[in-house]
Amino acid sequence: MATVRFLLAFLCIAALGERDVFGRDLLIAPKQALLEIARGELGVRELSGKNDGPRILTYQAAAGLKSGDAWCAAFVSWVFLQAGYPKPRTGWSPALFPAARIKNTAAPGMLFGIYFPALKRIAHCGFVESLRGDWVITIEGNTNQAGAREGDGVYRKWRPHKSIYRFADWRVQND
């Protein structure tokens, strides 16, 4: 029976092609596509440490920002754009956490937001890559080795779960 299912799936993919009508890859689940795209950006660095550089400009453009603007939310928007999602498109990290998108538990492909009391708002965000006990493994832009909100590139970070203020799910586009 498993062989028959496999052959049917193979035939469907062969008949339809490897992409659906929206151009998304059928062989990778949407949340996985997001994470694969984000992983592909690990190691990207700013040119001069001032929110600049060719790749950073690409992220900023996806959210309507200019060189020099903070870009963690723009990185998130760029990844969603590359995966074929129409939203989100913002450079403002608090906008990634509307009430309708908030989730109580994290899952790979969701977004995380960190609250900064001095700013009285979420001021840094990125992707949840995986969960390991009390840790959230993330992929995030505009951070650094120390995990700052104004960093120099795209990094994978291990963040204590308790340091995350909100989780949001943009993988289902229902608005």
PDB file of C-alpha atoms in Angstrom:
ATOM      1  CA  MET A   1       0.000   0.000   0.000  1.00  0.00           C
ATOM      2  CA  ALA A   2       2.837   2.398   0.836  1.00  0.00           C
ATOM      3  CA  THR A   3       4.404   1.659  -2.551  1.00  0.00           C
ATOM      4  CA  VAL A   4       1.147   2.506  -4.325  1.00  0.00           C
ATOM      5  CA  ARG A   5       0.873   5.821  -2.413  1.00  0.00           C
ATOM      6  CA  PHE A   6       4.456   6.682  -3.258  1.00  0.00           C
ATOM      7  CA  LEU A   7       3.893   5.944  -6.951  1.00  0.00           C
ATOM      8  CA  LEU A   8       0.686   8.001  -7.009  1.00  0.00           C
ATOM      9  CA  ALA A   9       2.443  10.930  -5.353  1.00  0.00           C
ATOM     10  CA  PHE A  10       5.313  10.631  -7.816  1.00  0.00           C
ATOM     11  CA  LEU A  11       2.897  10.594 -10.766  1.00  0.00           C
ATOM     12  CA  CYS A  12       1.023  13.639  -9.463  1.00  0.00           C
ATOM     13  CA  ILE A  13       4.234  15.596  -9.081  1.00  0.00           C
ATOM     14  CA  ALA A  14       5.404  14.468 -12.510  1.00  0.00           C
ATOM     15  CA  ALA A  15       2.072  15.503 -14.056  1.00  0.00           C
ATOM     16  CA  LEU A  16       1.838  18.861 -12.289  1.00  0.00           C
ATOM     17  CA  GLY A  17       5.494  19.716 -12.294  1.00  0.00           C
ATOM     18  CA  GLU A  18       7.483  20.501  -9.204  1.00  0.00           C
ATOM     19  CA  ARG A  19       5.706  23.805  -8.561  1.00  0.00           C
ATOM     20  CA  ASP A  20       2.074  24.577  -7.771  1.00  0.00           C
ATOM     21  CA  VAL A  21      -0.027  27.231  -9.543  1.00  0.00           C
ATOM     22  CA  PHE A  22       1.484  29.923  -7.313  1.00  0.00           C
ATOM     23  CA  GLY A  23       5.048  28.933  -8.199  1.00  0.00           C
ATOM     24  CA  ARG A  24       5.776  27.407  -4.781  1.00  0.00           C
ATOM     25  CA  ASP A  25       7.822  24.248  -4.561  1.00  0.00           C
ATOM     26  CA  LEU A  26       5.566  21.225  -4.003  1.00  0.00           C
ATOM     27  CA  LEU A  27       8.430  19.119  -2.726  1.00  0.00           C
ATOM     28  CA  ILE A  28       9.039  21.360   0.294  1.00  0.00           C
ATOM     29  CA  ALA A  29       6.303  22.178   2.797  1.00  0.00           C
ATOM     30  CA  PRO A  30       5.759  25.972   3.062  1.00  0.00           C
ATOM     31  CA  LYS A  31       7.252  26.239   6.560  1.00  0.00           C
ATOM     32  CA  GLN A  32      10.255  24.237   5.382  1.00  0.00           C
ATOM     33  CA  ALA A  33      10.626  26.477   2.314  1.00  0.00           C
ATOM     34  CA  LEU A  34      10.779  29.508   4.602  1.00  0.00           C
ATOM     35  CA  LEU A  35      13.454  27.933   6.748  1.00  0.00           C
ATOM     36  CA  GLU A  36      15.474  26.691   3.770  1.00  0.00           C
ATOM     37  CA  ILE A  37      15.501  30.209   2.328  1.00  0.00           C
ATOM     38  CA  ALA A  38      16.465  31.704   5.702  1.00  0.00           C
ATOM     39  CA  ARG A  39      19.216  29.085   6.164  1.00  0.00           C
ATOM     40  CA  GLY A  40      20.600  30.021   2.783  1.00  0.00           C
ATOM     41  CA  GLU A  41      21.223  33.528   4.089  1.00  0.00           C
ATOM     42  CA  LEU A  42      23.247  32.481   7.140  1.00  0.00           C
ATOM     43  CA  GLY A  43      26.595  34.221   6.994  1.00  0.00           C
ATOM     44  CA  VAL A  44      25.404  37.318   5.110  1.00  0.00           C
ATOM     45  CA  ARG A  45      27.109  40.354   6.659  1.00  0.00           C
ATOM     46  CA  GLU A  46      26.753  44.113   6.426  1.00  0.00           C
ATOM     47  CA  LEU A  47      29.313  45.951   4.358  1.00  0.00           C
ATOM     48  CA  SER A  48      30.422  48.506   6.953  1.00  0.00           C
ATOM     49  CA  GLY A  49      28.370  47.652  10.039  1.00  0.00           C
ATOM     50  CA  LYS A  50      25.890  50.469   9.371  1.00  0.00           C
ATOM     51  CA  ASN A  51      22.863  48.490   8.141  1.00  0.00           C
ATOM     52  CA  ASP A  52      24.259  48.481   4.621  1.00  0.00           C
ATOM     53  CA  GLY A  53      25.618  46.286   1.873  1.00  0.00           C
ATOM     54  CA  PRO A  54      24.232  44.747  -1.320  1.00  0.00           C
ATOM     55  CA  ARG A  55      22.329  41.861   0.281  1.00  0.00           C
ATOM     56  CA  ILE A  56      21.083  44.020   3.159  1.00  0.00           C
ATOM     57  CA  LEU A  57      19.704  46.524   0.620  1.00  0.00           C
ATOM     58  CA  THR A  58      17.769  43.641  -0.963  1.00  0.00           C
ATOM     59  CA  TYR A  59      16.164  42.784   2.387  1.00  0.00           C
ATOM     60  CA  GLN A  60      15.393  46.441   3.081  1.00  0.00           C
ATOM     61  CA  ALA A  61      13.817  46.904  -0.358  1.00  0.00           C
ATOM     62  CA  ALA A  62      11.394  44.027   0.321  1.00  0.00           C
ATOM     63  CA  ALA A  63       9.939  46.122   3.144  1.00  0.00           C
ATOM     64  CA  GLY A  64      10.261  49.568   1.550  1.00  0.00           C
ATOM     65  CA  LEU A  65      13.232  50.577   3.701  1.00  0.00           C
ATOM     66  CA  LYS A  66      16.396  52.405   2.721  1.00  0.00           C
ATOM     67  CA  SER A  67      20.060  51.744   3.439  1.00  0.00           C
ATOM     68  CA  GLY A  68      20.854  52.488   7.055  1.00  0.00           C
ATOM     69  CA  ASP A  69      17.467  51.373   8.400  1.00  0.00           C
ATOM     70  CA  ALA A  70      17.294  48.518  10.913  1.00  0.00           C
ATOM     71  CA  TRP A  71      16.447  45.375   8.973  1.00  0.00           C
ATOM     72  CA  CYS A  72      15.451  42.382  11.133  1.00  0.00           C
ATOM     73  CA  ALA A  73      11.775  42.658  10.080  1.00  0.00           C
ATOM     74  CA  ALA A  74      12.797  43.402   6.488  1.00  0.00           C
ATOM     75  CA  PHE A  75      14.779  40.151   6.466  1.00  0.00           C
ATOM     76  CA  VAL A  76      11.633  38.294   7.577  1.00  0.00           C
ATOM     77  CA  SER A  77       9.601  40.026   4.846  1.00  0.00           C
ATOM     78  CA  TRP A  78      12.223  39.178   2.217  1.00  0.00           C
ATOM     79  CA  VAL A  79      12.195  35.481   3.173  1.00  0.00           C
ATOM     80  CA  PHE A  80       8.392  35.348   2.914  1.00  0.00           C
ATOM     81  CA  LEU A  81       8.587  37.112  -0.463  1.00  0.00           C
ATOM     82  CA  GLN A  82      11.118  34.573  -1.745  1.00  0.00           C
ATOM     83  CA  ALA A  83       8.845  31.724  -0.590  1.00  0.00           C
ATOM     84  CA  GLY A  84       5.947  33.193  -2.576  1.00  0.00           C
ATOM     85  CA  TYR A  85       3.891  34.599   0.287  1.00  0.00           C
ATOM     86  CA  PRO A  86       2.106  37.937  -0.285  1.00  0.00           C
ATOM     87  CA  LYS A  87       2.563  38.990   3.358  1.00  0.00           C
ATOM     88  CA  PRO A  88       4.142  40.201   5.568  1.00  0.00           C
ATOM     89  CA  ARG A  89       5.832  43.237   4.035  1.00  0.00           C
ATOM     90  CA  THR A  90       7.106  45.444   6.814  1.00  0.00           C
ATOM     91  CA  GLY A  91      10.286  46.830   8.266  1.00  0.00           C
ATOM     92  CA  TRP A  92       8.598  47.466  11.632  1.00  0.00           C
ATOM     93  CA  SER A  93       9.007  44.450  13.925  1.00  0.00           C
ATOM     94  CA  PRO A  94       5.927  45.167  16.110  1.00  0.00           C
ATOM     95  CA  ALA A  95       3.750  44.938  12.972  1.00  0.00           C
ATOM     96  CA  LEU A  96       4.670  41.259  12.642  1.00  0.00           C
ATOM     97  CA  PHE A  97       2.752  40.454  15.830  1.00  0.00           C
ATOM     98  CA  PRO A  98      -0.913  41.437  15.371  1.00  0.00           C
ATOM     99  CA  ALA A  99      -3.349  39.768  17.759  1.00  0.00           C
ATOM    100  CA  ALA A 100      -4.774  37.492  15.037  1.00  0.00           C
ATOM    101  CA  ARG A 101      -1.337  35.986  14.381  1.00  0.00           C
ATOM    102  CA  ILE A 102      -0.178  35.454  17.988  1.00  0.00           C
ATOM    103  CA  LYS A 103       0.379  31.851  19.078  1.00  0.00           C
ATOM    104  CA  ASN A 104       0.986  30.557  22.593  1.00  0.00           C
ATOM    105  CA  THR A 105       3.431  27.888  21.481  1.00  0.00           C
ATOM    106  CA  ALA A 106       6.256  28.031  18.981  1.00  0.00           C
ATOM    107  CA  ALA A 107       6.797  25.840  15.931  1.00  0.00           C
ATOM    108  CA  PRO A 108       9.406  25.810  13.174  1.00  0.00           C
ATOM    109  CA  GLY A 109       8.713  28.467  10.557  1.00  0.00           C
ATOM    110  CA  MET A 110       6.918  30.781  12.968  1.00  0.00           C
ATOM    111  CA  LEU A 111       8.237  34.192  13.979  1.00  0.00           C
ATOM    112  CA  PHE A 112       9.563  35.213  17.372  1.00  0.00           C
ATOM    113  CA  GLY A 113       9.613  38.702  18.851  1.00  0.00           C
ATOM    114  CA  ILE A 114      11.742  40.056  21.679  1.00  0.00           C
ATOM    115  CA  TYR A 115      10.376  42.875  23.823  1.00  0.00           C
ATOM    116  CA  PHE A 116      12.700  45.701  24.865  1.00  0.00           C
ATOM    117  CA  PRO A 117      11.400  47.489  27.980  1.00  0.00           C
ATOM    118  CA  ALA A 118      13.386  50.656  27.250  1.00  0.00           C
ATOM    119  CA  LEU A 119      11.560  50.961  23.908  1.00  0.00           C
ATOM    120  CA  LYS A 120       8.240  49.626  25.277  1.00  0.00           C
ATOM    121  CA  ARG A 121       7.779  47.395  22.240  1.00  0.00           C
ATOM    122  CA  ILE A 122       8.966  44.371  20.331  1.00  0.00           C
ATOM    123  CA  ALA A 123      12.209  45.564  18.806  1.00  0.00           C
ATOM    124  CA  HIS A 124      13.752  42.419  17.311  1.00  0.00           C
ATOM    125  CA  CYS A 125      12.376  39.440  15.433  1.00  0.00           C
ATOM    126  CA  GLY A 126      13.276  36.439  13.323  1.00  0.00           C
ATOM    127  CA  PHE A 127      12.349  32.854  12.516  1.00  0.00           C
ATOM    128  CA  VAL A 128      11.931  29.915  14.862  1.00  0.00           C
ATOM    129  CA  GLU A 129      14.077  27.184  13.335  1.00  0.00           C
ATOM    130  CA  SER A 130      13.591  24.545  16.021  1.00  0.00           C
ATOM    131  CA  LEU A 131      12.942  23.956  19.705  1.00  0.00           C
ATOM    132  CA  ARG A 132      15.270  22.120  22.083  1.00  0.00           C
ATOM    133  CA  GLY A 133      14.068  21.891  25.653  1.00  0.00           C
ATOM    134  CA  ASP A 134      14.087  25.410  27.098  1.00  0.00           C
ATOM    135  CA  TRP A 135      15.833  26.798  24.005  1.00  0.00           C
ATOM    136  CA  VAL A 136      14.483  28.330  20.809  1.00  0.00           C
ATOM    137  CA  ILE A 137      16.897  28.011  17.901  1.00  0.00           C
ATOM    138  CA  THR A 138      16.406  30.951  15.568  1.00  0.00           C
ATOM    139  CA  ILE A 139      17.526  32.408  12.279  1.00  0.00           C
ATOM    140  CA  GLU A 140      17.534  36.171  12.385  1.00  0.00           C
ATOM    141  CA  GLY A 141      18.863  39.179  10.560  1.00  0.00           C
ATOM    142  CA  ASN A 142      20.475  42.319  11.956  1.00  0.00           C
ATOM    143  CA  THR A 143      21.958  40.551  14.942  1.00  0.00           C
ATOM    144  CA  ASN A 144      25.457  39.391  15.907  1.00  0.00           C
ATOM    145  CA  GLN A 145      27.250  36.681  17.891  1.00  0.00           C
ATOM    146  CA  ALA A 146      26.057  38.271  21.132  1.00  0.00           C
ATOM    147  CA  GLY A 147      22.419  38.366  19.945  1.00  0.00           C
ATOM    148  CA  ALA A 148      22.081  42.158  19.799  1.00  0.00           C
ATOM    149  CA  ARG A 149      19.116  43.757  18.046  1.00  0.00           C
ATOM    150  CA  GLU A 150      21.466  45.966  16.031  1.00  0.00           C
ATOM    151  CA  GLY A 151      24.022  43.538  14.697  1.00  0.00           C
ATOM    152  CA  ASP A 152      25.931  42.977  11.507  1.00  0.00           C
ATOM    153  CA  GLY A 153      24.406  39.987   9.751  1.00  0.00           C
ATOM    154  CA  VAL A 154      22.248  36.888   9.545  1.00  0.00           C
ATOM    155  CA  TYR A 155      22.928  34.387  12.314  1.00  0.00           C
ATOM    156  CA  ARG A 156      21.561  31.241  13.910  1.00  0.00           C
ATOM    157  CA  LYS A 157      21.021  31.879  17.625  1.00  0.00           C
ATOM    158  CA  TRP A 158      20.096  29.780  20.648  1.00  0.00           C
ATOM    159  CA  ARG A 159      17.749  31.895  22.754  1.00  0.00           C
ATOM    160  CA  PRO A 160      16.220  30.913  26.092  1.00  0.00           C
ATOM    161  CA  HIS A 161      12.499  30.325  25.582  1.00  0.00           C
ATOM    162  CA  LYS A 162      11.751  32.728  28.434  1.00  0.00           C
ATOM    163  CA  SER A 163      13.518  35.551  26.536  1.00  0.00           C
ATOM    164  CA  ILE A 164      10.920  35.403  23.743  1.00  0.00           C
ATOM    165  CA  TYR A 165       7.975  37.739  24.233  1.00  0.00           C
ATOM    166  CA  ARG A 166       5.705  36.629  21.373  1.00  0.00           C
ATOM    167  CA  PHE A 167       5.340  34.046  18.641  1.00  0.00           C
ATOM    168  CA  ALA A 168       3.390  34.751  15.454  1.00  0.00           C
ATOM    169  CA  ASP A 169       2.318  32.514  12.583  1.00  0.00           C
ATOM    170  CA  TRP A 170       2.263  34.031   9.091  1.00  0.00           C
ATOM    171  CA  ARG A 171       2.486  30.679   7.289  1.00  0.00           C
ATOM    172  CA  VAL A 172      -1.289  30.584   6.702  1.00  0.00           C
ATOM    173  CA  GLN A 173      -2.350  33.598   4.642  1.00  0.00           C
ATOM    174  CA  ASN A 174      -5.946  34.236   5.623  1.00  0.00           C
ATOM    175  CA  ASP A 175      -6.220  38.001   5.361  1.00  0.00           C
TER     176      ASP A 175
END
